[in-house]
Coordinates of C-alpha atoms in Angstrom, one line a residue:
X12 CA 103.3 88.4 42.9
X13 CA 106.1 90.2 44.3
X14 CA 105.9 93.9 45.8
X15 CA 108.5 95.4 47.6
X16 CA 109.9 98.5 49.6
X17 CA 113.2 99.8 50.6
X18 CA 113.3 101.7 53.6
X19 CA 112.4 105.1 53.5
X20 CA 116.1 106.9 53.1
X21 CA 117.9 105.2 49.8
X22 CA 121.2 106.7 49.4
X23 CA 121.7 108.3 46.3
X24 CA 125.2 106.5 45.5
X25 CA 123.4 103.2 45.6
X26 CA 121.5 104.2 42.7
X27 CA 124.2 105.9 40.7
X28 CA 125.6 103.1 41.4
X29 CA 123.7 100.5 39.4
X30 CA 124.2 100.0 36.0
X31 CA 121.8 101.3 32.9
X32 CA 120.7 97.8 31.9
X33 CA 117.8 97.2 29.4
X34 CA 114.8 96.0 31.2
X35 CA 112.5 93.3 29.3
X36 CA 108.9 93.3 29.7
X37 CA 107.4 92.7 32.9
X38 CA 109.3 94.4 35.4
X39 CA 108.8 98.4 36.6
X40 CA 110.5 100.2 39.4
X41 CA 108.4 102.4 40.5
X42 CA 109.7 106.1 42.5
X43 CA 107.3 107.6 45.3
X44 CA 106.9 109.6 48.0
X45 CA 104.7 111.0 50.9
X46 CA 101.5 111.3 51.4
X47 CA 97.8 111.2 50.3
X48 CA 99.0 112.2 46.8
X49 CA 100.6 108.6 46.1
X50 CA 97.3 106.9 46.7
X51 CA 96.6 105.9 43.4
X52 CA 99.8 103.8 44.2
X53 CA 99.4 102.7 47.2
X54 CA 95.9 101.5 45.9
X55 CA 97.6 99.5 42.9
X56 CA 100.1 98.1 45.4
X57 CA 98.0 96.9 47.9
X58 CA 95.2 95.3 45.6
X59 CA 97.5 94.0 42.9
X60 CA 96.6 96.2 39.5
X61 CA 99.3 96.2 37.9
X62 CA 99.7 92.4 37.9
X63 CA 96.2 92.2 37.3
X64 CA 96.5 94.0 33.9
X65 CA 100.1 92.8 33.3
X66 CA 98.1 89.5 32.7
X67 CA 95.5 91.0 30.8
X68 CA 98.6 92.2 28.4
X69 CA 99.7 88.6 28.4
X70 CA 102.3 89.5 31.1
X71 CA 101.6 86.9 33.5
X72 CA 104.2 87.6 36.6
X73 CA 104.7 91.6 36.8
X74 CA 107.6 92.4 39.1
X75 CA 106.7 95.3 40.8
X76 CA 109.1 97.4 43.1
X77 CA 108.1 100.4 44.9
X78 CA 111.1 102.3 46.0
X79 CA 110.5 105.2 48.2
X80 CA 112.4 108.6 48.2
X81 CA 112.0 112.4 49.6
X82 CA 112.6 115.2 47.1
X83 CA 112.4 115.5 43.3
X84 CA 116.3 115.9 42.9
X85 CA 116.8 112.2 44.6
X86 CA 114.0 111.1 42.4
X87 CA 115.4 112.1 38.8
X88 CA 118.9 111.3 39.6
X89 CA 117.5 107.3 40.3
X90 CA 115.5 107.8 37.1
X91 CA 119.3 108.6 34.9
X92 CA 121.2 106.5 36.6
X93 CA 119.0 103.6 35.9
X94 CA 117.6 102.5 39.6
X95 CA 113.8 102.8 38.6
X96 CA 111.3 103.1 35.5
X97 CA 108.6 105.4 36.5
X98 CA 109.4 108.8 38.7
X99 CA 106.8 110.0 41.2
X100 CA 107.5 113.6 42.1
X101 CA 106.0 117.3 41.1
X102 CA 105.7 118.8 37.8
X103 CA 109.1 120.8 38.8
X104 CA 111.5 118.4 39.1
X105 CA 109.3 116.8 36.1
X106 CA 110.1 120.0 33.9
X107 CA 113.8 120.1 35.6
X108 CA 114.7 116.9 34.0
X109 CA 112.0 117.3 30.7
X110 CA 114.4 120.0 30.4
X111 CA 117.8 118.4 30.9
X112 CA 117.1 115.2 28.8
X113 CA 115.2 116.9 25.8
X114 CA 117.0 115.1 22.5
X115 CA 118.4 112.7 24.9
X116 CA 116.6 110.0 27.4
X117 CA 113.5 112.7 26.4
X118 CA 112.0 111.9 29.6
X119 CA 108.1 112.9 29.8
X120 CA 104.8 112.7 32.2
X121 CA 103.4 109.8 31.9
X122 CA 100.3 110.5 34.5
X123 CA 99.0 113.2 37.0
X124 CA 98.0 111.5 40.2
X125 CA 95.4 113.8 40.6
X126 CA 94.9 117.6 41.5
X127 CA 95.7 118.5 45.6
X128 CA 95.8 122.0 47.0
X129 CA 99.2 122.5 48.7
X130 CA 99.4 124.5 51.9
X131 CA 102.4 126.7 52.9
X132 CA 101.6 126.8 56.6
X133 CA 103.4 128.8 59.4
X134 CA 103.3 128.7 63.1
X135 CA 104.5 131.9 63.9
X136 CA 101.5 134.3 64.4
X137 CA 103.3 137.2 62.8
X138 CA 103.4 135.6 59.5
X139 CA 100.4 136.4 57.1
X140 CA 101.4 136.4 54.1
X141 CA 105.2 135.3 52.5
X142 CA 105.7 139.3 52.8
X143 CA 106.3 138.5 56.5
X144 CA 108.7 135.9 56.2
X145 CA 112.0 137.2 57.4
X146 CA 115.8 135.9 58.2
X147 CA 114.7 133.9 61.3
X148 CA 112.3 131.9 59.5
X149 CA 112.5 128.4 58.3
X150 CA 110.6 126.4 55.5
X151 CA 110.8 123.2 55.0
X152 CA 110.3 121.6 51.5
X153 CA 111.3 118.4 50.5
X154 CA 113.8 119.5 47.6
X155 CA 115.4 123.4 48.1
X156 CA 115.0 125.3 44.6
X157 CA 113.7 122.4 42.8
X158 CA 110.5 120.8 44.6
X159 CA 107.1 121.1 43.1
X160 CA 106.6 123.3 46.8
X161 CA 109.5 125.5 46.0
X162 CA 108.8 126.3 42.3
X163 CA 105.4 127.8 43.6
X164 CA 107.0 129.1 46.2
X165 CA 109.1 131.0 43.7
X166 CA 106.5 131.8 41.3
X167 CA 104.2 133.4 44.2
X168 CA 107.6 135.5 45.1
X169 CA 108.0 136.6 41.1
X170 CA 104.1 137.9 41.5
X171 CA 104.8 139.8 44.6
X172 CA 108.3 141.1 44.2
X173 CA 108.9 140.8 40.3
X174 CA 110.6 137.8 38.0
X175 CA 114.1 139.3 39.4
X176 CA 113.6 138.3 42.6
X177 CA 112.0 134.8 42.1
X178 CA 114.2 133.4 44.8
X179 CA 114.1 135.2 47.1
X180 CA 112.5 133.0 49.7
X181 CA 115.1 129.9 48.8
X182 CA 117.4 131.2 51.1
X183 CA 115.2 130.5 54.6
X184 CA 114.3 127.1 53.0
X185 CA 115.6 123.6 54.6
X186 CA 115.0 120.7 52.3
X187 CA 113.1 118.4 54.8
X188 CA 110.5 115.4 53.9
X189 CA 107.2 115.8 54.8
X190 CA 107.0 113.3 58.0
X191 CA 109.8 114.7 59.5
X192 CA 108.7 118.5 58.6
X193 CA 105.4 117.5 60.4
X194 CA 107.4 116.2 63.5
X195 CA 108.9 119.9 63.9
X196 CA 106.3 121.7 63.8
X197 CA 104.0 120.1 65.6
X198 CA 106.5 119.7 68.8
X199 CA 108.5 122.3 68.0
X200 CA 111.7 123.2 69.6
X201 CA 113.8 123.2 66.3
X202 CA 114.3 125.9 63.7
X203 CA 111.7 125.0 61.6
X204 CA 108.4 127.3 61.7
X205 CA 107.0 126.8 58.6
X206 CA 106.2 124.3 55.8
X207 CA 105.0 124.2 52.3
X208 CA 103.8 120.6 52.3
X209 CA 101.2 118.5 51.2
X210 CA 97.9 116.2 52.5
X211 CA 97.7 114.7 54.8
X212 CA 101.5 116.1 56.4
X213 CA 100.0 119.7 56.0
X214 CA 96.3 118.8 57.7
X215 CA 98.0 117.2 60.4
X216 CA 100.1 120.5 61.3
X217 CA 96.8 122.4 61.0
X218 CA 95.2 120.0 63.6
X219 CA 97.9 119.4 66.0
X220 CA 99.5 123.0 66.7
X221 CA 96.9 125.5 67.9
X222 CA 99.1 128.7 66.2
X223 CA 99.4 126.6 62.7
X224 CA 97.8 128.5 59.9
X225 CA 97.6 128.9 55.9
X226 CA 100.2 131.6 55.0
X227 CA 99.7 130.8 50.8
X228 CA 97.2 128.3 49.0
X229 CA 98.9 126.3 45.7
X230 CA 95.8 126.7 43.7
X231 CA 96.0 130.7 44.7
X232 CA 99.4 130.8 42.7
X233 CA 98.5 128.8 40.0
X234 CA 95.1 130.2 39.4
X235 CA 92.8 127.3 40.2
X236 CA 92.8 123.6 40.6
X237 CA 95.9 122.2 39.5
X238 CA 97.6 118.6 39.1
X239 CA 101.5 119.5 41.3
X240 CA 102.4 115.6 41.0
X241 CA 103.0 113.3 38.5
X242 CA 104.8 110.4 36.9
X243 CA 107.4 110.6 34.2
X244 CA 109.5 108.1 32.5
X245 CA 112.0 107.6 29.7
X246 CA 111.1 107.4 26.2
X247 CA 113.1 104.1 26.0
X248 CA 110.9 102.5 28.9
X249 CA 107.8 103.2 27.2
X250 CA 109.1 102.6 23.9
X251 CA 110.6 99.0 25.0
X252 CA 107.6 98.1 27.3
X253 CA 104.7 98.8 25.7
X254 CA 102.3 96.0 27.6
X255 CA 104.3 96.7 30.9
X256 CA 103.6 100.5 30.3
X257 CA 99.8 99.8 29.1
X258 CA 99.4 97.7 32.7
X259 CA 100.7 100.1 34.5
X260 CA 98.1 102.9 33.0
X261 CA 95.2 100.5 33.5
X262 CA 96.3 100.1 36.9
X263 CA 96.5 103.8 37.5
X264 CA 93.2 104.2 36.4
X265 CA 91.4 101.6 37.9
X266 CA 92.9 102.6 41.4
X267 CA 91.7 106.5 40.5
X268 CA 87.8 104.6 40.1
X269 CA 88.3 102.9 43.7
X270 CA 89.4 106.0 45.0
X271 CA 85.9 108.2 43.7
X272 CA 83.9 105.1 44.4
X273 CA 84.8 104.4 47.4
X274 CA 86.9 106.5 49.9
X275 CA 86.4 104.4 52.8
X276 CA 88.3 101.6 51.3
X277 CA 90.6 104.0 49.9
X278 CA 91.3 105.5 53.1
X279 CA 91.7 101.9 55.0
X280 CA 94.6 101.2 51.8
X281 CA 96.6 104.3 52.8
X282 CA 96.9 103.5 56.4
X283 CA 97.9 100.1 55.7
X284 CA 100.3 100.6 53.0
X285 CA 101.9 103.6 54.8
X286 CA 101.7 102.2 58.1
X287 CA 100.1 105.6 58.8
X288 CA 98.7 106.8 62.3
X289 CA 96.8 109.8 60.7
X290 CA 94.0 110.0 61.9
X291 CA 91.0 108.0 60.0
X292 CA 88.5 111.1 60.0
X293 CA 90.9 113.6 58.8
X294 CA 92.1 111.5 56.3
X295 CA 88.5 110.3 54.6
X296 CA 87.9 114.6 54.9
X297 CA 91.5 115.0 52.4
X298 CA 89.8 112.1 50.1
X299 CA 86.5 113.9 49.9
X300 CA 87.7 117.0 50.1
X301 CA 86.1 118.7 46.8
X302 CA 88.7 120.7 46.0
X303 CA 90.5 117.4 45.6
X304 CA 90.6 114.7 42.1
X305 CA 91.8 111.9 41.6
X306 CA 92.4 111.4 37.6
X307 CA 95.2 110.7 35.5
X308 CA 94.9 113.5 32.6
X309 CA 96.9 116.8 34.5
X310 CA 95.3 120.3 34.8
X311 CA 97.0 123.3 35.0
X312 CA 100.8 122.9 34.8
X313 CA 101.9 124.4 31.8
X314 CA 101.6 128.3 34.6
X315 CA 104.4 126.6 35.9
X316 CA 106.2 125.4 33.0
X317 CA 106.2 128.8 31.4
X318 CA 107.0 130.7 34.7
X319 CA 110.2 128.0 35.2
X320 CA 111.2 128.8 31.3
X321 CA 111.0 132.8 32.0
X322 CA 113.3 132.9 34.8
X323 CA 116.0 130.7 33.4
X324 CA 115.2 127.3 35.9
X325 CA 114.7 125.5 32.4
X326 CA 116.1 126.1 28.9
X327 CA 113.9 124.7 26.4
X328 CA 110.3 126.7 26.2
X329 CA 107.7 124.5 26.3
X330 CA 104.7 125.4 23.3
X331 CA 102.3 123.4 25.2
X332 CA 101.9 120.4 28.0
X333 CA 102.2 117.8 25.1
X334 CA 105.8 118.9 25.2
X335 CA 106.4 117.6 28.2
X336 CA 103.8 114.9 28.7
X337 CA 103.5 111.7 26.2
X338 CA 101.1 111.6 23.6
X339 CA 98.7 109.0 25.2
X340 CA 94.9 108.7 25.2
X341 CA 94.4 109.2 28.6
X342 CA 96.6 112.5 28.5
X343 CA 94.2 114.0 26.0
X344 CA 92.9 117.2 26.7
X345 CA 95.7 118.2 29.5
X346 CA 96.8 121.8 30.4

């Protein structure tokens, strides 16, 4: 078995840099990022799933790599250019590049990794509502403009202000990832003051700075539980690797049982894979929290889909999530 991770910051060059060779069966490079919303990969790393049912598929030696990277934009640009297989990132940059490769790669969702209310959180005290945001402010998201965190960013400013003025708010955003976002503002002494993040980066803020506080709720925007981050691949990769593809779905949805069934183990797996120093208790509270699932099938995208069509951030109007999303079994019944 063989798992590995670069360090945290790839640059970008090295992955425009590799060539688009054909990958046989039994290897996947798999994209992620921060936080608890990668579980369902960390749990498949750490105990071995996707080897497990590589075998099953007759595969017996999976290579697995996990490469991590911070912002959506990083992420599809290794997905073209060849460095990985399978993107983890949010249903924008999913649609950005759904978008951008329709007739072409036709790259689509293969999973959700579950539904996770997002938290834009501010520590200035004057700052209620993304109406008080003004020209000294700073919010950091991972990907400026094109993050899962920005797009609702964007669509809560179309509510408030009308479709015209959609981006308003991009302008006092610094693209940021989540750890480092954290840092800022739970020391302070930099420009940042806010961030639109995700669990447990956005929990910790909440816990460790005494004027932190929930300026907008994700699931407020999008009108109820929603699934903000996925995994997308090719049409080639899934068409060329069909038992490499299918043990990487069983994988997925064996670690999404361990994960219900057991939160304490779950929780143990995150700090270890992460090398994490959140703390145990609020972790296993993000894991239970109800609001909180972890499944595979996504809920609640296609707001965001439609929004990203209307104002011109995407081309191509989607009918329905089975545009964007493969037609697989465990996809079934998606929105």
């Amino acid at each position: 078995m063989k798992v590995s991770k670069t360090l945290r910051h790839l640059a970008l060059t090295a992955f425009i840099a590799l060539p688009l060779v054909a990958q046989a069966e039994g290897r996947i490079r798999i994209a992620e990022q921060f936080g608890v919303v990668y579980l369902l990969l960390d749990v498949a790393k750490d105990q071995g799933l996707i080897q497990k049912h590589g075998k099953a598929q007759g595969l017996p030696d999976v290579q697995v790599e996990f490469i991590e990277l911070s912002g959506g934009a990083a992420v599809n640009e290794a997905l073209l250019s060849g460095g990985i297989d399978i993107a983890g990132a949010g249903v924008g940059p999913l649609l950005t590049i759904w978008d951008r490769t329709n007739g072409k790669q036709n790259v689509r969702g293969v999973a959700s990794l579950g539904n996770f209310p997002y938290y834009l959180v501010s520590t200035d005290p004057a700052v209620k509502t993304i109406a008080d945001f003004g020209d000294k402010d700073r919010i950091a998201t991972p990907a400026t403009g094109v993050s899962v965190q920005s797009r609702i960013l964007q669509l809560a400013s179309a509510k408030l202000w009308g479709d015209a003025q959609f981006n308003r708010l991009d302008k006092l955003q610094v693209a940021l990832p989540h750890p480092e976002a954290t840092a800022a503002l739970i020391k302070g002494g930099t420009e940042i003051n806010a961030h639109f993040g995700n669990p447990p980066f956005q929990d910790q803020v909440l816990a460790g700075n005494p004027q932190a506080h929930i300026v907008l709720k994700s699931y407020d925007v999008l009108g109820g539980p929603a699934s903000a981050t996925v995994l997308y691949a090719t049409e080639k990769f899934r068409k060329d690797n069909p038992k490499t593809y299918k043990a990487f779905i069983d994988a997925l949805a064996e670690a999404a049982k361990l994960v219900k069934a057991d939160p304490e183990k779950a929780a143990d797996i995150y700090l270890r894979t992460n090398k994490s120093k959140v703390d145990r208790a609020l972790l296993l509270k993000i894991i239970r929290n109800p609001e909180v699932e972890f499944k595979l099938t996504p809920q609640n995208t296609f707001a965001l889909a439609d929004f990203m069509y209307r104002v011109g951030a995407i081309k191509t109007k989607p009918a329905s999530v089975r545009d964007y999303f493969f037609d697989d079994a465990h996809l079934a019944g998606g929105s």
